[in-house]
PDB file of N, CA and C in Angstrom:
ATOM      1  N   UNK A   1      93.317 132.364 138.820  1.00  0.00           N
ATOM      2  CA  UNK A   1      92.033 132.157 137.135  1.00  0.00           C
ATOM      3  C   UNK A   1      92.891 133.696 136.404  1.00  0.00           C
ATOM      4  N   UNK A   2      93.320 134.498 137.265  1.00  0.00           N
ATOM      5  CA  UNK A   2      93.836 135.748 137.090  1.00  0.00           C
ATOM      6  C   UNK A   2      95.280 135.325 135.637  1.00  0.00           C
ATOM      7  N   UNK A   3      96.040 134.431 136.808  1.00  0.00           N
ATOM      8  CA  UNK A   3      97.292 134.424 136.025  1.00  0.00           C
ATOM      9  C   UNK A   3      98.097 132.880 134.780  1.00  0.00           C
ATOM     10  N   UNK A   4      96.235 132.495 134.714  1.00  0.00           N
ATOM     11  CA  UNK A   4      95.995 132.043 133.624  1.00  0.00           C
ATOM     12  C   UNK A   4      95.532 132.701 132.369  1.00  0.00           C
ATOM     13  N   UNK A   5      95.118 133.530 133.233  1.00  0.00           N
ATOM     14  CA  UNK A   5      94.904 134.206 131.442  1.00  0.00           C
ATOM     15  C   UNK A   5      96.163 135.211 131.186  1.00  0.00           C
ATOM     16  N   UNK A   6      97.129 135.284 132.348  1.00  0.00           N
ATOM     17  CA  UNK A   6      98.041 136.675 131.539  1.00  0.00           C
ATOM     18  C   UNK A   6      99.053 135.361 130.963  1.00  0.00           C
ATOM     19  N   UNK A   7      98.731 134.368 131.933  1.00  0.00           N
ATOM     20  CA  UNK A   7      99.924 132.929 130.830  1.00  0.00           C
ATOM     21  C   UNK A   7      99.794 132.545 129.385  1.00  0.00           C
ATOM     22  N   UNK A   8      98.522 133.031 129.093  1.00  0.00           N
ATOM     23  CA  UNK A   8      97.915 132.553 127.937  1.00  0.00           C
ATOM     24  C   UNK A   8      98.218 133.412 127.117  1.00  0.00           C
ATOM     25  N   UNK A   9      98.270 134.941 127.169  1.00  0.00           N
ATOM     26  CA  UNK A   9      98.543 135.981 126.546  1.00  0.00           C
ATOM     27  C   UNK A   9     100.158 136.068 126.073  1.00  0.00           C
ATOM     28  N   UNK A  10     100.962 135.278 127.292  1.00  0.00           N
ATOM     29  CA  UNK A  10     102.077 135.324 126.655  1.00  0.00           C
ATOM     30  C   UNK A  10     102.360 134.737 125.798  1.00  0.00           C
ATOM     31  N   UNK A  11     101.880 133.879 125.316  1.00  0.00           N
ATOM     32  CA  UNK A  11     102.405 133.059 124.425  1.00  0.00           C
ATOM     33  C   UNK A  11     102.329 133.440 123.347  1.00  0.00           C
ATOM     34  N   UNK A  12     103.290 132.714 122.017  1.00  0.00           N
ATOM     35  CA  UNK A  12     103.177 133.866 120.941  1.00  0.00           C
ATOM     36  C   UNK A  12     102.577 133.685 120.394  1.00  0.00           C
ATOM     37  N   UNK A  13     101.478 134.154 119.351  1.00  0.00           N
ATOM     38  CA  UNK A  13     100.359 133.792 118.619  1.00  0.00           C
ATOM     39  C   UNK A  13     101.000 132.898 116.991  1.00  0.00           C
ATOM     40  N   UNK A  14     102.094 132.844 116.744  1.00  0.00           N
ATOM     41  CA  UNK A  14     102.358 131.962 116.168  1.00  0.00           C
ATOM     42  C   UNK A  14     103.444 130.695 116.274  1.00  0.00           C
ATOM     43  N   UNK A  15     102.287 129.839 116.803  1.00  0.00           N
ATOM     44  CA  UNK A  15     103.598 128.511 117.026  1.00  0.00           C
ATOM     45  C   UNK A  15     103.047 127.650 116.392  1.00  0.00           C
ATOM     46  N   UNK A  16     101.868 127.940 115.306  1.00  0.00           N
ATOM     47  CA  UNK A  16     101.807 126.899 114.063  1.00  0.00           C
ATOM     48  C   UNK A  16     102.690 126.518 113.349  1.00  0.00           C
ATOM     49  N   UNK A  17     103.543 127.515 113.046  1.00  0.00           N
ATOM     50  CA  UNK A  17     104.952 126.849 112.037  1.00  0.00           C
ATOM     51  C   UNK A  17     105.730 125.728 112.412  1.00  0.00           C
ATOM     52  N   UNK A  18     105.980 125.994 113.482  1.00  0.00           N
ATOM     53  CA  UNK A  18     106.789 125.349 114.371  1.00  0.00           C
ATOM     54  C   UNK A  18     106.005 123.279 114.729  1.00  0.00           C
ATOM     55  N   UNK A  19     104.772 123.459 115.051  1.00  0.00           N
ATOM     56  CA  UNK A  19     104.092 122.589 115.701  1.00  0.00           C
ATOM     57  C   UNK A  19     103.432 121.795 113.573  1.00  0.00           C
ATOM     58  N   UNK A  20     103.408 122.452 112.724  1.00  0.00           N
ATOM     59  CA  UNK A  20     102.916 121.792 111.709  1.00  0.00           C
ATOM     60  C   UNK A  20     104.233 121.666 111.072  1.00  0.00           C
ATOM     61  N   UNK A  21     105.487 121.759 110.747  1.00  0.00           N
ATOM     62  CA  UNK A  21     106.523 121.288 110.483  1.00  0.00           C
ATOM     63  C   UNK A  21     107.081 119.549 111.587  1.00  0.00           C
ATOM     64  N   UNK A  22     107.228 120.061 113.146  1.00  0.00           N
ATOM     65  CA  UNK A  22     106.842 118.603 113.766  1.00  0.00           C
ATOM     66  C   UNK A  22     105.471 117.605 113.206  1.00  0.00           C
ATOM     67  N   UNK A  23     105.092 117.958 112.942  1.00  0.00           N
ATOM     68  CA  UNK A  23     103.988 117.139 112.373  1.00  0.00           C
ATOM     69  C   UNK A  23     104.141 116.669 110.810  1.00  0.00           C
ATOM     70  N   UNK A  24     104.372 117.319 110.444  1.00  0.00           N
ATOM     71  CA  UNK A  24     104.878 116.145 108.971  1.00  0.00           C
ATOM     72  C   UNK A  24     105.610 115.705 109.288  1.00  0.00           C
ATOM     73  N   UNK A  25     106.565 115.535 110.065  1.00  0.00           N
ATOM     74  CA  UNK A  25     108.179 115.052 110.520  1.00  0.00           C
ATOM     75  C   UNK A  25     107.677 113.562 111.041  1.00  0.00           C
ATOM     76  N   UNK A  26     107.042 113.560 111.602  1.00  0.00           N
ATOM     77  CA  UNK A  26     105.507 112.957 112.274  1.00  0.00           C
ATOM     78  C   UNK A  26     105.049 111.799 111.668  1.00  0.00           C
ATOM     79  N   UNK A  27     104.239 112.481 110.801  1.00  0.00           N
ATOM     80  CA  UNK A  27     103.426 111.694 109.667  1.00  0.00           C
ATOM     81  C   UNK A  27     104.662 111.270 108.466  1.00  0.00           C
ATOM     82  N   UNK A  28     105.513 111.662 108.352  1.00  0.00           N
ATOM     83  CA  UNK A  28     106.832 111.407 107.256  1.00  0.00           C
ATOM     84  C   UNK A  28     107.160 109.711 107.916  1.00  0.00           C
ATOM     85  N   UNK A  29     107.653 110.124 109.593  1.00  0.00           N
ATOM     86  CA  UNK A  29     108.514 108.645 109.876  1.00  0.00           C
ATOM     87  C   UNK A  29     107.186 107.498 110.091  1.00  0.00           C
ATOM     88  N   UNK A  30     105.842 107.826 110.609  1.00  0.00           N
ATOM     89  CA  UNK A  30     105.163 106.951 110.695  1.00  0.00           C
ATOM     90  C   UNK A  30     104.179 106.471 109.159  1.00  0.00           C
ATOM     91  N   UNK A  31     104.293 106.867 107.727  1.00  0.00           N
ATOM     92  CA  UNK A  31     104.422 106.656 107.149  1.00  0.00           C
ATOM     93  C   UNK A  31     105.873 105.231 106.820  1.00  0.00           C
ATOM     94  N   UNK A  32     107.205 106.217 106.924  1.00  0.00           N
ATOM     95  CA  UNK A  32     107.835 105.102 106.739  1.00  0.00           C
ATOM     96  C   UNK A  32     108.537 103.903 107.325  1.00  0.00           C
ATOM     97  N   UNK A  33     107.439 104.134 108.720  1.00  0.00           N
ATOM     98  CA  UNK A  33     107.634 102.898 109.572  1.00  0.00           C
ATOM     99  C   UNK A  33     106.501 101.825 109.009  1.00  0.00           C
ATOM    100  N   UNK A  34     104.906 102.429 108.480  1.00  0.00           N
ATOM    101  CA  UNK A  34     104.527 101.558 107.749  1.00  0.00           C
ATOM    102  C   UNK A  34     104.848 100.746 106.196  1.00  0.00           C
ATOM    103  N   UNK A  35     105.563 101.783 105.992  1.00  0.00           N
ATOM    104  CA  UNK A  35     105.863 100.487 104.581  1.00  0.00           C
ATOM    105  C   UNK A  35     106.949  99.938 104.674  1.00  0.00           C
ATOM    106  N   UNK A  36     108.194 100.160 105.898  1.00  0.00           N
ATOM    107  CA  UNK A  36     108.572  98.818 106.369  1.00  0.00           C
ATOM    108  C   UNK A  36     108.625  98.035 106.676  1.00  0.00           C
ATOM    109  N   UNK A  37     107.113  97.965 107.423  1.00  0.00           N
ATOM    110  CA  UNK A  37     106.838  96.408 107.683  1.00  0.00           C
ATOM    111  C   UNK A  37     105.379  96.242 107.106  1.00  0.00           C
ATOM    112  N   UNK A  38     105.276  96.910 105.633  1.00  0.00           N
ATOM    113  CA  UNK A  38     104.466  96.398 105.093  1.00  0.00           C
ATOM    114  C   UNK A  38     105.501  95.337 103.595  1.00  0.00           C
ATOM    115  N   UNK A  39     106.952  95.914 103.664  1.00  0.00           N
ATOM    116  CA  UNK A  39     107.574  95.398 103.023  1.00  0.00           C
ATOM    117  C   UNK A  39     108.494  94.231 103.854  1.00  0.00           C
ATOM    118  N   UNK A  40     108.323  94.036 104.881  1.00  0.00           N
ATOM    119  CA  UNK A  40     108.649  92.800 105.164  1.00  0.00           C
ATOM    120  C   UNK A  40     107.928  91.897 105.903  1.00  0.00           C
ATOM    121  N   UNK A  41     106.454  92.204 105.331  1.00  0.00           N
ATOM    122  CA  UNK A  41     105.388  91.170 105.059  1.00  0.00           C
ATOM    123  C   UNK A  41     105.731  90.562 103.774  1.00  0.00           C
ATOM    124  N   UNK A  42     105.738  91.226 102.661  1.00  0.00           N
ATOM    125  CA  UNK A  42     106.248  91.044 101.516  1.00  0.00           C
ATOM    126  C   UNK A  42     107.366  90.534 101.288  1.00  0.00           C
ATOM    127  N   UNK A  43     108.097  90.701 101.986  1.00  0.00           N
ATOM    128  CA  UNK A  43     109.276  89.616 101.579  1.00  0.00           C
ATOM    129  C   UNK A  43     109.243  88.016 103.076  1.00  0.00           C
ATOM    130  N   UNK A  44     108.638  88.605 103.939  1.00  0.00           N
ATOM    131  CA  UNK A  44     107.524  86.848 104.233  1.00  0.00           C
ATOM    132  C   UNK A  44     107.088  86.451 102.615  1.00  0.00           C
ATOM    133  N   UNK A  45     106.098  86.934 102.906  1.00  0.00           N
ATOM    134  CA  UNK A  45     105.900  86.362 101.472  1.00  0.00           C
ATOM    135  C   UNK A  45     105.983  85.260 101.001  1.00  0.00           C
ATOM    136  N   UNK A  46     107.455  86.263  99.868  1.00  0.00           N
ATOM    137  CA  UNK A  46     108.085  86.365  98.458  1.00  0.00           C
ATOM    138  C   UNK A  46     108.916  84.823  98.968  1.00  0.00           C
ATOM    139  N   UNK A  47     109.164  84.730 100.396  1.00  0.00           N
ATOM    140  CA  UNK A  47     109.944  83.136 100.737  1.00  0.00           C
ATOM    141  C   UNK A  47     109.368  81.520 100.487  1.00  0.00           C
ATOM    142  N   UNK A  48     108.123  82.321 100.786  1.00  0.00           N
ATOM    143  CA  UNK A  48     107.114  80.822 100.513  1.00  0.00           C
ATOM    144  C   UNK A  48     107.099  81.142  98.756  1.00  0.00           C
ATOM    145  N   UNK A  49     107.758  79.927  98.088  1.00  0.00           N
ATOM    146  CA  UNK A  49     107.381  79.606  96.660  1.00  0.00           C
ATOM    147  C   UNK A  49     106.144  79.060  96.381  1.00  0.00           C
ATOM    148  N   UNK A  50     105.435  78.776  97.190  1.00  0.00           N
ATOM    149  CA  UNK A  50     103.231  78.879  97.350  1.00  0.00           C
ATOM    150  C   UNK A  50     102.348  79.410  96.467  1.00  0.00           C
ATOM    151  N   UNK A  51     103.193  80.625  97.414  1.00  0.00           N
ATOM    152  CA  UNK A  51     102.338  82.258  97.032  1.00  0.00           C
ATOM    153  C   UNK A  51     102.444  82.633  95.976  1.00  0.00           C
ATOM    154  N   UNK A  52     101.460  82.901  95.798  1.00  0.00           N
ATOM    155  CA  UNK A  52     101.748  83.919  94.011  1.00  0.00           C
ATOM    156  C   UNK A  52     101.600  85.492  94.596  1.00  0.00           C
ATOM    157  N   UNK A  53     103.251  85.596  93.648  1.00  0.00           N
ATOM    158  CA  UNK A  53     103.714  87.283  93.795  1.00  0.00           C
ATOM    159  C   UNK A  53     101.736  88.259  93.167  1.00  0.00           C
ATOM    160  N   UNK A  54     101.269  87.873  92.633  1.00  0.00           N
ATOM    161  CA  UNK A  54     100.063  89.184  92.056  1.00  0.00           C
ATOM    162  C   UNK A  54      99.800  89.507  93.304  1.00  0.00           C
ATOM    163  N   UNK A  55      99.320  88.608  94.237  1.00  0.00           N
ATOM    164  CA  UNK A  55      98.170  89.453  95.343  1.00  0.00           C
ATOM    165  C   UNK A  55      99.027  89.700  96.415  1.00  0.00           C
ATOM    166  N   UNK A  56      99.982  89.839  96.445  1.00  0.00           N
ATOM    167  CA  UNK A  56     100.977  89.801  97.465  1.00  0.00           C
ATOM    168  C   UNK A  56     100.648  91.859  98.042  1.00  0.00           C
ATOM    169  N   UNK A  57     100.812  92.688  96.941  1.00  0.00           N
ATOM    170  CA  UNK A  57     100.678  93.891  97.456  1.00  0.00           C
ATOM    171  C   UNK A  57      99.301  94.232  98.065  1.00  0.00           C
ATOM    172  N   UNK A  58      98.492  93.179  97.534  1.00  0.00           N
ATOM    173  CA  UNK A  58      97.373  93.493  98.409  1.00  0.00           C
ATOM    174  C   UNK A  58      97.118  92.761  99.905  1.00  0.00           C
ATOM    175  N   UNK A  59      97.774  91.862  99.477  1.00  0.00           N
ATOM    176  CA  UNK A  59      97.883  91.139 101.141  1.00  0.00           C
ATOM    177  C   UNK A  59      98.506  91.962 101.979  1.00  0.00           C
ATOM    178  N   UNK A  60      99.835  92.924 102.042  1.00  0.00           N
ATOM    179  CA  UNK A  60     100.846  93.354 102.885  1.00  0.00           C
ATOM    180  C   UNK A  60     100.135  95.142 102.295  1.00  0.00           C
ATOM    181  N   UNK A  61      99.116  95.273 102.195  1.00  0.00           N
ATOM    182  CA  UNK A  61      98.171  96.224 102.688  1.00  0.00           C
ATOM    183  C   UNK A  61      97.800  98.011 101.687  1.00  0.00           C
ATOM    184  N   UNK A  62      98.271  96.850 100.306  1.00  0.00           N
ATOM    185  CA  UNK A  62      98.313  98.314  99.636  1.00  0.00           C
ATOM    186  C   UNK A  62      97.348  97.883  98.499  1.00  0.00           C
ATOM    187  N   UNK A  63      96.283  99.590  98.244  1.00  0.00           N
ATOM    188  CA  UNK A  63      95.498  99.411  97.168  1.00  0.00           C
ATOM    189  C   UNK A  63      96.115  99.712  96.019  1.00  0.00           C
ATOM    190  N   UNK A  64      97.492  99.959  95.579  1.00  0.00           N
ATOM    191  CA  UNK A  64      97.557 100.106  93.856  1.00  0.00           C
ATOM    192  C   UNK A  64      98.423  99.369  94.282  1.00  0.00           C
ATOM    193  N   UNK A  65      98.775  97.875  93.412  1.00  0.00           N
ATOM    194  CA  UNK A  65      99.749  96.794  92.476  1.00  0.00           C
ATOM    195  C   UNK A  65     101.011  97.739  91.983  1.00  0.00           C
ATOM    196  N   UNK A  66     100.917  98.585  91.166  1.00  0.00           N
ATOM    197  CA  UNK A  66     101.743  99.569  90.676  1.00  0.00           C
ATOM    198  C   UNK A  66     102.535 100.205  91.565  1.00  0.00           C
ATOM    199  N   UNK A  67     101.738 100.916  92.244  1.00  0.00           N
ATOM    200  CA  UNK A  67     102.513 101.725  93.476  1.00  0.00           C
ATOM    201  C   UNK A  67     103.757 101.116  94.337  1.00  0.00           C
ATOM    202  N   UNK A  68     102.793  99.798  94.545  1.00  0.00           N
ATOM    203  CA  UNK A  68     103.780  98.886  95.517  1.00  0.00           C
ATOM    204  C   UNK A  68     105.001  98.074  94.583  1.00  0.00           C
ATOM    205  N   UNK A  69     104.545  98.210  93.537  1.00  0.00           N
ATOM    206  CA  UNK A  69     106.239  97.611  92.910  1.00  0.00           C
ATOM    207  C   UNK A  69     107.256  98.368  92.611  1.00  0.00           C
ATOM    208  N   UNK A  70     106.441  99.821  92.536  1.00  0.00           N
ATOM    209  CA  UNK A  70     107.541 100.546  92.184  1.00  0.00           C
ATOM    210  C   UNK A  70     108.541 101.078  93.633  1.00  0.00           C
ATOM    211  N   UNK A  71     107.543 101.079  94.571  1.00  0.00           N
ATOM    212  CA  UNK A  71     108.342 100.839  95.484  1.00  0.00           C
ATOM    213  C   UNK A  71     109.067  99.715  96.543  1.00  0.00           C
ATOM    214  N   UNK A  72     108.648  98.749  96.020  1.00  0.00           N
ATOM    215  CA  UNK A  72     109.410  97.721  95.542  1.00  0.00           C
ATOM    216  C   UNK A  72     111.052  97.861  95.408  1.00  0.00           C
ATOM    217  N   UNK A  73     110.255  98.197  93.777  1.00  0.00           N
ATOM    218  CA  UNK A  73     111.756  98.139  93.156  1.00  0.00           C
ATOM    219  C   UNK A  73     112.874  99.195  94.056  1.00  0.00           C
ATOM    220  N   UNK A  74     112.134 100.110  94.327  1.00  0.00           N
ATOM    221  CA  UNK A  74     112.570 101.432  94.442  1.00  0.00           C
ATOM    222  C   UNK A  74     113.399 101.235  96.024  1.00  0.00           C
ATOM    223  N   UNK A  75     112.985 100.542  97.045  1.00  0.00           N
ATOM    224  CA  UNK A  75     113.359  99.828  98.248  1.00  0.00           C
ATOM    225  C   UNK A  75     114.264  98.954  98.351  1.00  0.00           C
ATOM    226  N   UNK A  76     114.202  97.896  97.128  1.00  0.00           N
ATOM    227  CA  UNK A  76     115.482  96.465  96.793  1.00  0.00           C
ATOM    228  C   UNK A  76     116.045  96.483  95.743  1.00  0.00           C
ATOM    229  N   UNK A  77     116.000  97.028  94.962  1.00  0.00           N
ATOM    230  CA  UNK A  77     116.483  97.830  93.383  1.00  0.00           C
ATOM    231  C   UNK A  77     116.076  96.595  92.231  1.00  0.00           C
ATOM    232  N   UNK A  78     115.547  95.215  93.005  1.00  0.00           N
ATOM    233  CA  UNK A  78     115.061  93.859  92.545  1.00  0.00           C
ATOM    234  C   UNK A  78     113.349  93.934  91.916  1.00  0.00           C
ATOM    235  N   UNK A  79     112.686  93.478  91.271  1.00  0.00           N
ATOM    236  CA  UNK A  79     111.591  93.204  91.042  1.00  0.00           C
ATOM    237  C   UNK A  79     110.957  92.243  92.244  1.00  0.00           C
ATOM    238  N   UNK A  80     109.480  92.277  92.776  1.00  0.00           N
ATOM    239  CA  UNK A  80     109.807  90.984  93.504  1.00  0.00           C
ATOM    240  C   UNK A  80     110.114  89.588  93.018  1.00  0.00           C
ATOM    241  N   UNK A  81     110.320  89.119  91.969  1.00  0.00           N
ATOM    242  CA  UNK A  81     110.226  87.944  91.093  1.00  0.00           C
ATOM    243  C   UNK A  81     111.239  87.480  91.154  1.00  0.00           C
ATOM    244  N   UNK A  82     112.603  89.103  90.561  1.00  0.00           N
ATOM    245  CA  UNK A  82     113.568  88.465  91.241  1.00  0.00           C
ATOM    246  C   UNK A  82     114.839  88.213  92.429  1.00  0.00           C
ATOM    247  N   UNK A  83     113.731  89.232  93.249  1.00  0.00           N
ATOM    248  CA  UNK A  83     114.095  88.973  94.870  1.00  0.00           C
ATOM    249  C   UNK A  83     113.879  87.694  94.875  1.00  0.00           C
ATOM    250  N   UNK A  84     112.507  87.131  94.683  1.00  0.00           N
ATOM    251  CA  UNK A  84     112.251  85.836  95.388  1.00  0.00           C
ATOM    252  C   UNK A  84     113.683  84.753  94.581  1.00  0.00           C
ATOM    253  N   UNK A  85     113.558  84.812  93.769  1.00  0.00           N
ATOM    254  CA  UNK A  85     114.750  83.895  92.938  1.00  0.00           C
ATOM    255  C   UNK A  85     116.562  84.715  94.135  1.00  0.00           C
ATOM    256  N   UNK A  86     116.383  85.733  94.048  1.00  0.00           N
ATOM    257  CA  UNK A  86     117.939  85.934  94.979  1.00  0.00           C
ATOM    258  C   UNK A  86     117.555  86.905  95.889  1.00  0.00           C
ATOM    259  N   UNK A  87     116.914  86.208  97.400  1.00  0.00           N
ATOM    260  CA  UNK A  87     116.533  86.965  98.720  1.00  0.00           C
ATOM    261  C   UNK A  87     117.591  87.548  99.124  1.00  0.00           C
ATOM    262  N   UNK A  88     118.745  87.167  99.710  1.00  0.00           N
ATOM    263  CA  UNK A  88     119.944  87.194 100.230  1.00  0.00           C
ATOM    264  C   UNK A  88     120.752  87.759  99.304  1.00  0.00           C
ATOM    265  N   UNK A  89     120.825  88.604  98.343  1.00  0.00           N
ATOM    266  CA  UNK A  89     121.252  89.394  97.419  1.00  0.00           C
ATOM    267  C   UNK A  89     121.178  90.269  98.190  1.00  0.00           C
TER     268      UNK A  89
END
């Protein structure tokens, strides 16, 4: 018990900075992975010509269609309609 108390006192007082930046990196990694999975879902939906384009952002888990449309365009360089016409480009 005394040793545990001594070890605790030896820990640096400011470990939060390193942990905080690691946490930001982890959050960014998780966010990017979620976006990638949702984008794959969008590609799958767009491959089906019977699927209307309008509901795709919502079906992929995005509450904001404009945000998803900007993200899709940034990711692919195409709108969803353009990508649907030329999915392999």
